[in-house]
PDB file of C-alpha atoms in Angstrom:
ATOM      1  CA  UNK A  30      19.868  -2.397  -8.721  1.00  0.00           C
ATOM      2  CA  UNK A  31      16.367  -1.875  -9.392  1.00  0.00           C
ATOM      3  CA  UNK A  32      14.364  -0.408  -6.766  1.00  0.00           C
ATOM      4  CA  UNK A  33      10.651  -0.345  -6.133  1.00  0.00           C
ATOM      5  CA  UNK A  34       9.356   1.335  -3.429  1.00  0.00           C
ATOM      6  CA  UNK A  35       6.025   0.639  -2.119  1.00  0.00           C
ATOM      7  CA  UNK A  36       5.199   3.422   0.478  1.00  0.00           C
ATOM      8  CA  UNK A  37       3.879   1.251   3.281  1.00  0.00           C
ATOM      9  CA  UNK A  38       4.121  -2.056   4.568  1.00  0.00           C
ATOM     10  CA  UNK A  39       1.389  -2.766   6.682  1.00  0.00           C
ATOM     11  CA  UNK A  40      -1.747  -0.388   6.639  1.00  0.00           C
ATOM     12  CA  UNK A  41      -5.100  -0.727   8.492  1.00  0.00           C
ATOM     13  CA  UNK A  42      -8.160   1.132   7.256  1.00  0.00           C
ATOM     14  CA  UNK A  43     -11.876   1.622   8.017  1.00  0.00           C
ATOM     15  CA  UNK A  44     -14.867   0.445   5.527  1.00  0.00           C
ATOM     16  CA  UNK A  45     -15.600   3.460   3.261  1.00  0.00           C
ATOM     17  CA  UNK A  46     -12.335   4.783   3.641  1.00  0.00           C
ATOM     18  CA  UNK A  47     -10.238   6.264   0.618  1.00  0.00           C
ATOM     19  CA  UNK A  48      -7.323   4.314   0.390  1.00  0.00           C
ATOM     20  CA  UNK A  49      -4.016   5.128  -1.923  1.00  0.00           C
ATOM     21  CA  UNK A  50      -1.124   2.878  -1.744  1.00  0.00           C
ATOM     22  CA  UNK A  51       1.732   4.283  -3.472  1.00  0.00           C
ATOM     23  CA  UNK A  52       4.529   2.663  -5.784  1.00  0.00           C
ATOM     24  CA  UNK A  53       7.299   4.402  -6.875  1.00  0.00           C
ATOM     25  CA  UNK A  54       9.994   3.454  -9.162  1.00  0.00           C
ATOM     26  CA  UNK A  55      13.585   4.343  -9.834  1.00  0.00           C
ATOM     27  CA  UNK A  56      14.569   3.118 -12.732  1.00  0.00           C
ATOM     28  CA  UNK A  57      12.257   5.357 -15.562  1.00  0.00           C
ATOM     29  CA  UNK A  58      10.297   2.040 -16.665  1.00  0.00           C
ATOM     30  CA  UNK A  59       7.459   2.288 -18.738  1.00  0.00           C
ATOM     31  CA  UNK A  60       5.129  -0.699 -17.671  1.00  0.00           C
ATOM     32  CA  UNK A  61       4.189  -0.976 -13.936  1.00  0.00           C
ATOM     33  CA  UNK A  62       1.809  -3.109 -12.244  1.00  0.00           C
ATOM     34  CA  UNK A  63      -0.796  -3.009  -9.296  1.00  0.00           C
ATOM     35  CA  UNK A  64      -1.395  -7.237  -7.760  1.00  0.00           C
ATOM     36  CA  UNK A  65      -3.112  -8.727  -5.407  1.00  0.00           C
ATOM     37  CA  UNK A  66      -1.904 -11.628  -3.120  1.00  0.00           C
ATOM     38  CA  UNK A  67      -4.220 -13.991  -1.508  1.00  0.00           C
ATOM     39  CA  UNK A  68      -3.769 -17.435   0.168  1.00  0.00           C
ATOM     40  CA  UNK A  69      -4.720 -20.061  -2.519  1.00  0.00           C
ATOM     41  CA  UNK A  70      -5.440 -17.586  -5.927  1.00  0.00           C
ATOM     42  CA  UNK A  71      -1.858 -16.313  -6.327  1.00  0.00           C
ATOM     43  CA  UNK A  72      -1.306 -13.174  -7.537  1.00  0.00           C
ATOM     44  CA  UNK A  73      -4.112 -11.176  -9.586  1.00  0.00           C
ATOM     45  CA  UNK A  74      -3.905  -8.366 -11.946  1.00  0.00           C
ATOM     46  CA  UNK A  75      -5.671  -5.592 -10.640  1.00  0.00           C
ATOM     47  CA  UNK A  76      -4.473  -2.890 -13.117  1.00  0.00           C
ATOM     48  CA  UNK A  77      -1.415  -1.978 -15.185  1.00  0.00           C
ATOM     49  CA  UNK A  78      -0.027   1.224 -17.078  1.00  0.00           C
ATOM     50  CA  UNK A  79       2.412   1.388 -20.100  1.00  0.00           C
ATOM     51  CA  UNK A  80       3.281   5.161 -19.887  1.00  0.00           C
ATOM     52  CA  UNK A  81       1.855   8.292 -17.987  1.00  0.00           C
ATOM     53  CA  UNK A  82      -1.857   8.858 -17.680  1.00  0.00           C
ATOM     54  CA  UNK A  83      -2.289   5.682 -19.442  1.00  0.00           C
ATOM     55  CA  UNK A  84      -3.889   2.711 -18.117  1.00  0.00           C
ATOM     56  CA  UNK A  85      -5.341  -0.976 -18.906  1.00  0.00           C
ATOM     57  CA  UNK A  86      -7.846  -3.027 -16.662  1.00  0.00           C
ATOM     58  CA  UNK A  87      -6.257  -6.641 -15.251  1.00  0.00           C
ATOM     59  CA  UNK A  88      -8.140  -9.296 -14.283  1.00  0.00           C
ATOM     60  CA  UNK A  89      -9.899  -7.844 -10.847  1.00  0.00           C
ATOM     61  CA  UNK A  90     -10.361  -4.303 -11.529  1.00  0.00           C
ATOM     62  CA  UNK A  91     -13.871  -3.749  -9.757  1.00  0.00           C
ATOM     63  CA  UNK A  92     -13.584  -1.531  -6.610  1.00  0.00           C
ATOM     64  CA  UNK A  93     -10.355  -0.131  -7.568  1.00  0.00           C
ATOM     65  CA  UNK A  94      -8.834   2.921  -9.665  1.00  0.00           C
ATOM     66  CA  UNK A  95      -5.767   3.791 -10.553  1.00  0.00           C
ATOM     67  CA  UNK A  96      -3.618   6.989 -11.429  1.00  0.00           C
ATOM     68  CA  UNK A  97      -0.119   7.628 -12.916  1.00  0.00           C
ATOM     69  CA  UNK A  98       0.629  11.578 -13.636  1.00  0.00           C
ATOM     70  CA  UNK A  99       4.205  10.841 -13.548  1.00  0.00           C
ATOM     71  CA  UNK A 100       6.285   8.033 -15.292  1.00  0.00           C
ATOM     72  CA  UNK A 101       8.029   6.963 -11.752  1.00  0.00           C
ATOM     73  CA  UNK A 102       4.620   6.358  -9.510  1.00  0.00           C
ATOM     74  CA  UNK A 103       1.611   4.384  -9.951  1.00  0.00           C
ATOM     75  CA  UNK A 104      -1.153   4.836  -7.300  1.00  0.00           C
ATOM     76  CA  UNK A 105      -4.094   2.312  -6.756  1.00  0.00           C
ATOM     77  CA  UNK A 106      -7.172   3.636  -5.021  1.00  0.00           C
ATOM     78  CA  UNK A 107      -9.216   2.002  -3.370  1.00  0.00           C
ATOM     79  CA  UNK A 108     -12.733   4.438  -3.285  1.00  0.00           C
ATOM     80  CA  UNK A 109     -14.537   2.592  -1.217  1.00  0.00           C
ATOM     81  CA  UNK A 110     -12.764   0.354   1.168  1.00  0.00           C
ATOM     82  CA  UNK A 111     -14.751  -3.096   1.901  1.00  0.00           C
ATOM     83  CA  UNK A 112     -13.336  -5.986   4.064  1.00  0.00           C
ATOM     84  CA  UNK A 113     -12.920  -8.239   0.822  1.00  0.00           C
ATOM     85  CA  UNK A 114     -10.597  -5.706  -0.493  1.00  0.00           C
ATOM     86  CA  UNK A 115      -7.781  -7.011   2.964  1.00  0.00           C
ATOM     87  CA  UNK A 116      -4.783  -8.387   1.050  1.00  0.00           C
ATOM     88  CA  UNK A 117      -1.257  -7.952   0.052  1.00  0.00           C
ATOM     89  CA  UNK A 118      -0.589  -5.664  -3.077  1.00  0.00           C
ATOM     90  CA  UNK A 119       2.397  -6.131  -4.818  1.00  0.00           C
ATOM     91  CA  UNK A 120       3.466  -3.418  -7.397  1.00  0.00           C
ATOM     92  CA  UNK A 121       6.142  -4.325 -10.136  1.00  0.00           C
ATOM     93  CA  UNK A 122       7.692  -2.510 -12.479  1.00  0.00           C
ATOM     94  CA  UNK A 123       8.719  -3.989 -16.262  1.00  0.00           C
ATOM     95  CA  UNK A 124      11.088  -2.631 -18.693  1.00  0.00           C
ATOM     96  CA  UNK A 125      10.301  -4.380 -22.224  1.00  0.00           C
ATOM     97  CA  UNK A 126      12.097  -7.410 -22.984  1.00  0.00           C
ATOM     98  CA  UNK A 127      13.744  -7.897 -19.089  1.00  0.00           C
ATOM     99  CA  UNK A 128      11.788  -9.827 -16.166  1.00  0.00           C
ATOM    100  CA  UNK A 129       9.347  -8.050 -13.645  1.00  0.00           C
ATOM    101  CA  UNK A 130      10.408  -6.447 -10.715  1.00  0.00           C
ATOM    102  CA  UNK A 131       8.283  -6.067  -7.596  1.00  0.00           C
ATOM    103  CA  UNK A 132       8.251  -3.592  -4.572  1.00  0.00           C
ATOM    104  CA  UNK A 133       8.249  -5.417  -0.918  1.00  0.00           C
ATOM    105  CA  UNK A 134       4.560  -5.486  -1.041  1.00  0.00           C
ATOM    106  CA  UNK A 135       1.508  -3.687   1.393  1.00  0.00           C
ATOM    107  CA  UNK A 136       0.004  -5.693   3.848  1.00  0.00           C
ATOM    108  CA  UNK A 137      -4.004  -4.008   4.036  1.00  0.00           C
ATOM    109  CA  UNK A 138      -6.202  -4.803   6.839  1.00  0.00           C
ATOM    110  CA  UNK A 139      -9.742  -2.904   6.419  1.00  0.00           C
ATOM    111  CA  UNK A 140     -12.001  -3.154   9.492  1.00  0.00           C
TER     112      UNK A 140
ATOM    113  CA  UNK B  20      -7.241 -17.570 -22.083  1.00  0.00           C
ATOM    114  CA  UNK B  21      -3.908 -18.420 -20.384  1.00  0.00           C
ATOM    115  CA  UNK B  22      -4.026 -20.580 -17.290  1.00  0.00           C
ATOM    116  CA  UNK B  23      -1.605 -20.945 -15.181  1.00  0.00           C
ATOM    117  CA  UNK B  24      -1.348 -24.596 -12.112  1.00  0.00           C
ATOM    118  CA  UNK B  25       1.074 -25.696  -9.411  1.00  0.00           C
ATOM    119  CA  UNK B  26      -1.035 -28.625  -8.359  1.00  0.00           C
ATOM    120  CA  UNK B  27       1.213 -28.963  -4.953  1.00  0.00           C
ATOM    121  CA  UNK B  28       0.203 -26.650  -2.814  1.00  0.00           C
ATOM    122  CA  UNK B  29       2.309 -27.057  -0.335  1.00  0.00           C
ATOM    123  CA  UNK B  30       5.421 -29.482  -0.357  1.00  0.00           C
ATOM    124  CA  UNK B  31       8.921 -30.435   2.161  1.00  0.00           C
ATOM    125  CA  UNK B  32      12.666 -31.654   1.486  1.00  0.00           C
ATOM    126  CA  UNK B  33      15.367 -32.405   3.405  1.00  0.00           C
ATOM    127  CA  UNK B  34      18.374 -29.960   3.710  1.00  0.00           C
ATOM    128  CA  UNK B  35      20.895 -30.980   0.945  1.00  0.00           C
ATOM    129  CA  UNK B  36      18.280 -33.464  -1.265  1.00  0.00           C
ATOM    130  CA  UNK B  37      16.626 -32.679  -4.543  1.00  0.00           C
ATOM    131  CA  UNK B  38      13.005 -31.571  -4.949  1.00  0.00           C
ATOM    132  CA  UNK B  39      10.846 -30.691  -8.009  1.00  0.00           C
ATOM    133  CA  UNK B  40       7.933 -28.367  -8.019  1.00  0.00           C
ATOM    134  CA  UNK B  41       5.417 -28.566 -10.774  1.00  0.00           C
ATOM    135  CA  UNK B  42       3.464 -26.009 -13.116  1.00  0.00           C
ATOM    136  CA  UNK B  43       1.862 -26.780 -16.167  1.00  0.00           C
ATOM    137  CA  UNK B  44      -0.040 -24.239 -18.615  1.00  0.00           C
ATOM    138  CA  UNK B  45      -2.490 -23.684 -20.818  1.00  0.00           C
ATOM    139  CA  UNK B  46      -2.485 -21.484 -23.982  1.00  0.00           C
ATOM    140  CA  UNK B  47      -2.588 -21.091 -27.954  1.00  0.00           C
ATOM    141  CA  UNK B  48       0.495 -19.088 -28.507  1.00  0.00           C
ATOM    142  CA  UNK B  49       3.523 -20.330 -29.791  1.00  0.00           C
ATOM    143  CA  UNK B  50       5.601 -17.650 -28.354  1.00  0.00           C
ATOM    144  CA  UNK B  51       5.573 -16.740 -24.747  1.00  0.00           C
ATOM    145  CA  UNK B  52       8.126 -16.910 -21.319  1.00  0.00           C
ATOM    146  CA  UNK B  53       7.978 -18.771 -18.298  1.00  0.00           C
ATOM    147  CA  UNK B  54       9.300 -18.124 -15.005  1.00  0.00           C
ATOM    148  CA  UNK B  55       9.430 -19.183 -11.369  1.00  0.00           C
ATOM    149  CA  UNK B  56       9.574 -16.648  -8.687  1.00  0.00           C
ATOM    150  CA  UNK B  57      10.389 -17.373  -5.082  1.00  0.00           C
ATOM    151  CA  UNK B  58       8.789 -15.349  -1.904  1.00  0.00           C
ATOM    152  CA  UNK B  59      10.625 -15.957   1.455  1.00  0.00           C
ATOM    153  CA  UNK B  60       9.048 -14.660   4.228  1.00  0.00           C
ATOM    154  CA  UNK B  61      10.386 -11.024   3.452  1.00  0.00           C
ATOM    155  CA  UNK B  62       7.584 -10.991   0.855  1.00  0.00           C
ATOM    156  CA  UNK B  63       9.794  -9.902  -1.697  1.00  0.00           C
ATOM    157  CA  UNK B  64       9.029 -11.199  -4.863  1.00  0.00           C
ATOM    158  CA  UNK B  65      12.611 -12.636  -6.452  1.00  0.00           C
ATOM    159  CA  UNK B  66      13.316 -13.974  -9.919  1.00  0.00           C
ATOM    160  CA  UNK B  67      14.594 -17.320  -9.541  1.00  0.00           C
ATOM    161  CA  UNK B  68      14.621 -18.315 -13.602  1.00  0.00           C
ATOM    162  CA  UNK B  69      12.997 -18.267 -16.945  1.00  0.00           C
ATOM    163  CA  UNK B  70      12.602 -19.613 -20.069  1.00  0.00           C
ATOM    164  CA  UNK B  71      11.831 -18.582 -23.723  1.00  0.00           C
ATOM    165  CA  UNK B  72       9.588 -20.758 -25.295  1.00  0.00           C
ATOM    166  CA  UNK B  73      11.360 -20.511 -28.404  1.00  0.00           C
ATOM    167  CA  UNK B  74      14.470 -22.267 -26.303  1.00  0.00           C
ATOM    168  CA  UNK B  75      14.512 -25.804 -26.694  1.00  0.00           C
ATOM    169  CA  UNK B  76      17.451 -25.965 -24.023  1.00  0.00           C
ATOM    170  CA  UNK B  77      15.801 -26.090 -20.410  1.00  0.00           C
ATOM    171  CA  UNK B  78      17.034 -22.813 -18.722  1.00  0.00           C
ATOM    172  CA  UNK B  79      19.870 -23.355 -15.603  1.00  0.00           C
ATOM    173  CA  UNK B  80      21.012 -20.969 -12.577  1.00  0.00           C
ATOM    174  CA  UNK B  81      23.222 -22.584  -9.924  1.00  0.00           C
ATOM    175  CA  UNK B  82      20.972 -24.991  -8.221  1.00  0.00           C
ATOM    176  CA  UNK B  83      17.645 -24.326  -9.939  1.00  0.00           C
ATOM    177  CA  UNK B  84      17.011 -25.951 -13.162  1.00  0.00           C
ATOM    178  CA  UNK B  85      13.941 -26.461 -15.218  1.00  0.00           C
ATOM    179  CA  UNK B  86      12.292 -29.131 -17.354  1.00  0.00           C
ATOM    180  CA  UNK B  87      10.512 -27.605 -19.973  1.00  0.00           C
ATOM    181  CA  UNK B  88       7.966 -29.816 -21.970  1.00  0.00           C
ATOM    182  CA  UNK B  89       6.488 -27.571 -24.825  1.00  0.00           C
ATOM    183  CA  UNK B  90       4.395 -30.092 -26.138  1.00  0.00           C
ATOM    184  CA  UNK B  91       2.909 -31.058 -22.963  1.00  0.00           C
ATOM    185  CA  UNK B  92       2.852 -27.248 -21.717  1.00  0.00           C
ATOM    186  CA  UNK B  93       4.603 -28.132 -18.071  1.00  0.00           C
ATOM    187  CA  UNK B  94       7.610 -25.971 -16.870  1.00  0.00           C
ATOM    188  CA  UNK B  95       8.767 -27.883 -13.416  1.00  0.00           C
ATOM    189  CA  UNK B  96      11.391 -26.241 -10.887  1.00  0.00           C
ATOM    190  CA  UNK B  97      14.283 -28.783  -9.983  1.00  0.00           C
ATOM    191  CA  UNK B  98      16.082 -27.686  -6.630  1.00  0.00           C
ATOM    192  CA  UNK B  99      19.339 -29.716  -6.186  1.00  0.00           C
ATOM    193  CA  UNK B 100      21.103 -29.581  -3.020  1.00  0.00           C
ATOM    194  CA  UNK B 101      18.585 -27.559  -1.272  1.00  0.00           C
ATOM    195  CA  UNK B 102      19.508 -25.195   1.463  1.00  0.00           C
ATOM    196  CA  UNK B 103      16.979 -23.652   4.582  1.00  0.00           C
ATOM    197  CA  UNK B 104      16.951 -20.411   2.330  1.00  0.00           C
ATOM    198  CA  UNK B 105      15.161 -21.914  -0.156  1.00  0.00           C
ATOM    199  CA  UNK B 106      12.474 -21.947   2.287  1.00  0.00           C
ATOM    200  CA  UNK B 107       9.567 -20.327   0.175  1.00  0.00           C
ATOM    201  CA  UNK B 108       6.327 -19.471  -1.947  1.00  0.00           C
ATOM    202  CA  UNK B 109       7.526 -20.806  -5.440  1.00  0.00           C
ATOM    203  CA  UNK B 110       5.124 -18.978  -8.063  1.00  0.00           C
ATOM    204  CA  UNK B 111       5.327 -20.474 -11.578  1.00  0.00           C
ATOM    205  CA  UNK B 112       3.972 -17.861 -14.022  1.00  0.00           C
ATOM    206  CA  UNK B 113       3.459 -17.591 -18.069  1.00  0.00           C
ATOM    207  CA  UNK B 114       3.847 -14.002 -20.164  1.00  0.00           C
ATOM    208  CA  UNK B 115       2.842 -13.731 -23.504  1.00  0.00           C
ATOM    209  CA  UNK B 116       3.554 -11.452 -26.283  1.00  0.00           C
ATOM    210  CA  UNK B 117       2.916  -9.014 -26.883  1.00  0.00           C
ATOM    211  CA  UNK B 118       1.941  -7.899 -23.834  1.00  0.00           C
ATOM    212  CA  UNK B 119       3.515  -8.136 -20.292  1.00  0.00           C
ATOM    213  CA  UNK B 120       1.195  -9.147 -18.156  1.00  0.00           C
ATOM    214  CA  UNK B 121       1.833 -11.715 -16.007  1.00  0.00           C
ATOM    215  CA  UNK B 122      -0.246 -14.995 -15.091  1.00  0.00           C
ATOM    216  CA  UNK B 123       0.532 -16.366 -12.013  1.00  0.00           C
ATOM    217  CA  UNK B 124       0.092 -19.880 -10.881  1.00  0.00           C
ATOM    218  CA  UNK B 125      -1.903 -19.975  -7.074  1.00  0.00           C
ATOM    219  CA  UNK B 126       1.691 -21.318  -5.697  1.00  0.00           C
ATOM    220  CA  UNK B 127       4.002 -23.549  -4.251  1.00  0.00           C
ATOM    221  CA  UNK B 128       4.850 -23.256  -0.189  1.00  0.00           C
ATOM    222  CA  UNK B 129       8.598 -25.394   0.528  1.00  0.00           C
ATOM    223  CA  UNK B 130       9.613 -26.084   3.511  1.00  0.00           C
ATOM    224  CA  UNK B 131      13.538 -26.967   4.002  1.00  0.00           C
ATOM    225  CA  UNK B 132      14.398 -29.423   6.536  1.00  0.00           C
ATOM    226  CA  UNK B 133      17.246 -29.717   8.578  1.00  0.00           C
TER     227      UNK B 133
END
């Protein structure tokens, strides 16, 4: 089975924190994907990466950064943390031609 | 760009009945997927089915069936016999090639009645 492993589940932060939220994948998959979840827009690209120390903006990169020194874990940073950045982030993981797989997602509450 | 709608944000069924969810899209390719993913309240994010556009035959899995309209760019979610476990976020959501990003729709929530 695949596995995705997002490294927390529910996190609470202050504004102007740092913030990394970790993914980490199993599987030695090239492509892997940082999402956001909100009530009523879906699920937004935020950033993506198709191999180590590569990386492509999504749709909603401002405020965010990403980093991937190794091929099994993708870290999005948040630099600056601001209230409009409390969400769900989903992670997934893609191996070409096969159906995205996501992690069990972060739940990220920033007072 | 691609667009992605479930107009029904949020819709219920009896236990055991049929229900359809819709999603239609909007792009200029000719080749692309669709799929429909289902979130329970676990939050994890499960493939339910998909479909190549290059298929003419609607995709099938068990009780979850699509109707795929190329033409008209819609790609609804048939649930027959539905169960309380299909209780869910239904996210319809379009992938074109070359690249593997995915577009999702804003979302479907069902609710299964007993």
């Amino acid at each position: 089975d695949v596995k995705v492993t997002q490294s927390s589940r529910y996190l609470v932060k202050r504004t102007g924190e740092k913030v990394f939220l970790e993914c980490v994948q199993d599987m030695d998959h090239e492509n892997m994907f940082w999402y956001r979840q909100d009530p009523g827009l879906g699920l937004r690209l935020i950033y993506f990466s198709y191999d180590v120390k590569m990386k492509e903006k999504g749709d909603i990169p401002e405020g965010y950064s990403v980093s991937r020194e190794k091929k099994e874990r993708f870290s999005l940073i948040l630099e600056s943390a601001s209230t409009n950045q409390t969400s769900m982030y989903l992670c997934a993981i893609l191996k070409r031609g096969q159906p995205q797989h996501f992690g069990d997602g972060t739940r990220l509450s920033i007072l | 760009a691609q667009t992605v709608t479930q107009s029904q944000p949020e819709m219920s069924v009896q236990e055991a009945e049929t229900v359809t969810l819709s999603c239609t899209y909007d792009t200029s390719e000719n080749n692309y997927y669709l799929f429909w993913y289902k979130q329970p309240p676990s939050r994890q994010m499960i493939l339910v089915i998909r479909q190549e556009a290059y298929k003419q035959q609607n995709a099938t899995e068990n009780r979850f069936s699509v109707n795929f309209q190329k033409a008209a760019k819609s790609f609804s979610l048939k649930i027959s016999d539905s169960q309380l476990g299909d209780t869910a976020m239904y996210f319809c959501a379009f992938r074109g090639l070359p690249t593997d990003k995915l577009i999702f729709g804003t979302g479907t929530r069902l609710q299964v009645f007993p």
